[in-house]
CSV table of C-alpha atoms in Angstrom, one decimal:
chain,number,residue,atom,x,y,z
K,1,ILE,CA,-6.7,7.6,-35.6
K,2,SER,CA,-8.0,6.3,-32.3
K,3,LEU,CA,-9.7,8.4,-29.6
K,4,LYS,CA,-6.9,7.3,-27.2
K,5,TRP,CA,-4.3,8.7,-29.5
K,6,CYS,CA,-6.2,12.0,-29.9
K,7,LEU,CA,-6.5,12.3,-26.1
K,8,LEU,CA,-2.8,11.7,-25.6
K,9,MET,CA,-1.9,14.3,-28.2
K,10,LEU,CA,-4.3,16.8,-26.8
K,11,VAL,CA,-2.9,16.3,-23.3
K,12,ARG,CA,0.7,16.3,-24.6
K,13,PHE,CA,0.3,19.8,-25.9
K,14,ALA,CA,-0.9,20.9,-22.5
K,15,MET,CA,2.2,19.3,-20.9
K,16,PHE,CA,3.7,20.7,-17.8
K,17,SER,CA,7.4,21.6,-17.7
K,18,SER,CA,8.2,19.7,-14.5
K,19,ASN,CA,8.2,16.0,-13.8
K,20,GLU,CA,8.0,16.6,-10.0
K,21,LEU,CA,5.0,17.3,-7.7
K,22,PRO,CA,5.9,18.0,-4.1
K,23,THR,CA,3.3,17.6,-1.3
K,24,PRO,CA,3.9,18.3,2.4
K,25,ARG,CA,5.2,14.7,3.1
K,26,LEU,CA,5.9,13.3,-0.4
K,27,LEU,CA,7.5,13.9,-3.7
K,28,LEU,CA,5.9,12.6,-6.9
K,29,ARG,CA,8.8,12.3,-9.4
K,30,GLN,CA,10.3,10.5,-12.3
K,31,TRP,CA,11.3,6.9,-11.7
K,32,ARG,CA,15.0,6.1,-10.9
K,33,PRO,CA,17.0,2.8,-11.3
K,34,SER,CA,17.1,2.5,-7.5
K,35,ASP,CA,13.2,2.3,-7.5
K,36,LEU,CA,13.2,-1.0,-9.4
K,37,GLU,CA,14.1,-3.3,-6.5
K,38,PRO,CA,11.6,-1.9,-3.9
K,39,PHE,CA,9.0,-1.7,-6.6
K,40,ALA,CA,9.6,-5.4,-7.5
K,41,ALA,CA,9.3,-6.3,-3.8
K,42,MET,CA,6.0,-4.4,-3.6
K,43,SER,CA,4.7,-5.9,-6.8
K,44,SER,CA,5.4,-9.5,-5.6
K,45,ASP,CA,3.6,-8.8,-2.2
K,46,ALA,CA,0.4,-10.8,-2.1
K,47,ASP,CA,-1.3,-8.2,0.1
K,48,VAL,CA,-0.4,-5.3,-2.2
K,49,MET,CA,-1.5,-7.3,-5.3
K,50,ARG,CA,-4.7,-8.7,-3.7
K,51,TYR,CA,-7.0,-6.9,-6.1
K,52,TYR,CA,-4.9,-7.6,-9.2
K,53,PRO,CA,-5.0,-11.0,-11.1
K,54,ALA,CA,-1.6,-12.1,-9.7
K,55,PRO,CA,1.6,-10.8,-8.1
K,56,ARG,CA,4.2,-9.7,-10.6
K,57,SER,CA,7.5,-11.2,-11.4
K,58,ARG,CA,10.7,-9.1,-11.3
K,59,GLU,CA,10.6,-8.9,-15.1
K,60,GLN,CA,6.9,-7.8,-15.2
K,61,SER,CA,7.6,-5.3,-12.5
K,62,ASP,CA,10.6,-3.8,-14.3
K,63,ALA,CA,8.7,-3.7,-17.6
K,64,PHE,CA,5.8,-1.8,-16.0
K,65,ALA,CA,8.2,0.7,-14.4
K,66,GLN,CA,10.0,1.2,-17.7
K,67,ARG,CA,6.7,1.8,-19.5
K,68,VAL,CA,5.5,4.4,-17.1
K,69,LEU,CA,8.9,6.1,-17.1
K,70,ARG,CA,8.8,6.4,-20.9
K,71,LEU,CA,5.3,7.9,-20.7
K,72,ILE,CA,6.4,10.5,-18.2
K,73,ASP,CA,9.3,11.4,-20.5
K,74,GLU,CA,7.0,11.7,-23.4
K,75,LEU,CA,4.0,13.5,-21.8
K,76,GLY,CA,5.5,15.1,-18.7
K,77,TRP,CA,3.1,13.2,-16.5
K,78,GLY,CA,1.9,9.7,-15.6
K,79,PHE,CA,2.2,7.2,-12.8
K,80,TRP,CA,4.9,9.0,-10.9
K,81,ALA,CA,7.2,7.3,-8.4
K,82,VAL,CA,6.4,8.4,-4.9
K,83,GLU,CA,9.2,9.2,-2.4
K,84,GLU,CA,8.7,9.8,1.3
K,85,ARG,CA,10.4,13.2,1.8
K,86,VAL,CA,11.7,12.5,5.3
K,87,SER,CA,13.3,9.2,4.6
K,88,GLY,CA,13.9,9.6,0.8
K,89,ARG,CA,12.4,6.1,0.4
K,90,PHE,CA,10.5,4.9,-2.7
K,91,ILE,CA,7.0,3.9,-1.4
K,92,GLY,CA,5.1,3.2,-4.6
K,93,PHE,CA,3.4,5.1,-7.4
K,94,VAL,CA,0.6,7.6,-7.8
K,95,GLY,CA,-0.5,9.6,-10.8
K,96,LEU,CA,-2.5,9.9,-14.0
K,97,HIS,CA,-2.8,7.4,-16.8
K,98,VAL,CA,-4.8,6.9,-20.0
K,99,PRO,CA,-6.2,3.4,-19.6
K,100,SER,CA,-6.9,0.8,-22.4
K,101,ASP,CA,-9.3,1.6,-25.2
K,102,LYS,CA,-11.0,-1.7,-24.4
K,103,LEU,CA,-12.6,-0.3,-21.2
K,104,PRO,CA,-16.3,0.7,-21.7
K,105,PHE,CA,-15.7,4.2,-20.2
K,106,SER,CA,-12.7,5.1,-22.5
K,107,PRO,CA,-11.3,7.5,-23.6
K,108,CYS,CA,-10.5,9.0,-20.2
K,109,VAL,CA,-7.7,9.8,-17.8
K,110,GLU,CA,-7.6,7.9,-14.6
K,111,VAL,CA,-6.0,8.7,-11.2
K,112,GLY,CA,-4.4,5.7,-9.7
K,113,TRP,CA,-2.1,4.5,-6.9
K,114,ARG,CA,-0.2,1.5,-5.5
K,115,LEU,CA,1.8,1.8,-2.3
K,116,ALA,CA,4.0,-0.6,-0.4
K,117,LYS,CA,2.2,-2.1,2.7
K,118,PRO,CA,4.2,-0.3,5.4
K,119,TYR,CA,2.9,3.0,4.0
K,120,TRP,CA,-0.8,2.1,4.1
K,121,GLY,CA,-3.1,3.9,6.6
K,122,LEU,CA,-0.9,7.1,6.7
K,123,GLY,CA,-3.0,9.2,4.3
K,124,TYR,CA,-0.2,9.0,1.7
K,125,ALA,CA,-2.4,7.7,-1.2
K,126,THR,CA,-4.9,10.5,-0.6
K,127,GLU,CA,-2.2,13.2,-0.3
K,128,ALA,CA,-0.4,12.2,-3.4
K,129,ALA,CA,-3.6,11.6,-5.4
K,130,GLN,CA,-4.8,15.1,-4.4
K,131,SER,CA,-1.6,16.5,-6.0
K,132,ALA,CA,-2.1,14.5,-9.1
K,133,ILE,CA,-5.7,15.6,-9.4
K,134,ALA,CA,-4.8,19.2,-9.0
K,135,PHE,CA,-2.2,18.8,-11.7
K,136,GLY,CA,-4.7,17.2,-14.1
K,137,PHE,CA,-7.3,19.9,-13.6
K,138,GLN,CA,-5.0,22.9,-13.3
K,139,GLN,CA,-2.1,22.1,-15.7
K,140,LEU,CA,-3.7,19.7,-18.2
K,141,HIS,CA,-7.1,21.4,-18.1
K,142,LEU,CA,-8.9,18.0,-17.9
K,143,LYS,CA,-12.7,18.2,-17.3
K,144,GLU,CA,-12.9,14.9,-15.6
K,145,LEU,CA,-10.9,12.1,-14.0
K,146,VAL,CA,-11.9,8.6,-13.3
K,147,ALA,CA,-10.8,5.8,-10.9
K,148,PHE,CA,-11.8,2.2,-10.9
K,149,THR,CA,-11.1,-0.9,-8.9
K,150,ALA,CA,-12.5,-4.3,-8.0
K,151,ILE,CA,-15.8,-3.9,-6.1
K,152,ALA,CA,-14.3,-5.6,-3.0
K,153,ASN,CA,-11.3,-3.2,-2.8
K,154,LEU,CA,-12.9,-1.1,0.0
K,155,LYS,CA,-9.6,0.6,1.0
K,156,SER,CA,-9.1,2.1,-2.5
K,157,ARG,CA,-12.8,2.9,-2.7
K,158,ALA,CA,-12.4,4.9,0.6
K,159,VAL,CA,-9.5,6.8,-0.9
K,160,MET,CA,-11.7,7.6,-4.0
K,161,GLU,CA,-14.4,8.9,-1.7
K,162,ARG,CA,-12.0,11.0,0.4
K,163,LEU,CA,-10.8,12.6,-2.9
K,164,GLY,CA,-14.4,13.7,-3.5
K,165,MET,CA,-15.0,11.1,-6.3
K,166,ARG,CA,-18.5,9.8,-6.8
K,167,LEU,CA,-19.6,6.3,-7.6
K,168,ASP,CA,-20.8,6.2,-11.2
K,169,CYS,CA,-21.5,2.5,-11.8
K,170,GLU,CA,-20.6,-1.1,-11.4
K,171,LEU,CA,-19.3,-2.9,-14.5
K,172,ASP,CA,-17.4,-6.0,-15.6
K,173,HIS,CA,-13.8,-5.5,-16.4
K,174,PRO,CA,-13.5,-6.7,-20.0
K,175,GLN,CA,-9.9,-7.8,-19.7
K,176,LEU,CA,-10.6,-10.2,-16.7
K,177,PRO,CA,-12.0,-13.7,-17.2
K,178,VAL,CA,-15.7,-14.2,-16.5
K,179,GLU,CA,-14.9,-16.6,-13.7
K,180,SER,CA,-12.6,-14.2,-11.9
K,181,TRP,CA,-13.8,-12.9,-8.5
K,182,LEU,CA,-12.1,-9.6,-9.5
K,183,ARG,CA,-14.1,-9.1,-12.7
K,184,ARG,CA,-16.8,-6.9,-11.1
K,185,HIS,CA,-15.5,-3.4,-10.8
K,186,VAL,CA,-16.7,0.0,-9.7
K,187,LEU,CA,-16.1,3.3,-11.6
K,188,TYR,CA,-15.8,6.6,-9.8
K,189,ARG,CA,-15.7,10.0,-11.4
K,190,LEU,CA,-14.5,13.5,-10.4
K,191,HIS,CA,-15.4,16.6,-12.4
K,192,SER,CA,-13.1,19.6,-12.6
K,193,PRO,CA,-14.3,22.4,-10.2
K,194,VAL,CA,-13.9,25.0,-13.0
């Protein structure tokens, strides 16, 4: 039995009954079929995907959305779709996820986000991530959350710092090629206040 499986089972028993987290301007919710097209457009945007190995095809984008949708159904939490409450538009995803066992800091739960470019600079990533963090600490009783990104991703690093996360270390992402300019990553941690 892997540590990742044990962590998933532990958190599953602490599962929250609702798949929605409202914030003042946003709604973190389960994915809908209508989210797939704007998510695919976002996932193929070179600016949005700058700190990923490559933009995603429609098939890759749909597969990712289906995978996180299933995890939310199973666990009651995950990378929620984010809806702007005023417009009702899908703007990206924010939430919690158990990353690969192959990462040197696993097992853990990460807080992560990806928003469409028109919604950058509005404080949405921070607002939604604060809600996901509160859920992780208050409902799942997690002791710690992590976030990681390419060292050059200064915008995401700024969000991590606004969330109160602290830089833990630099490391090489083991799933990226040695020659990749994205291989060098930073790891941030946030401990539960309780």
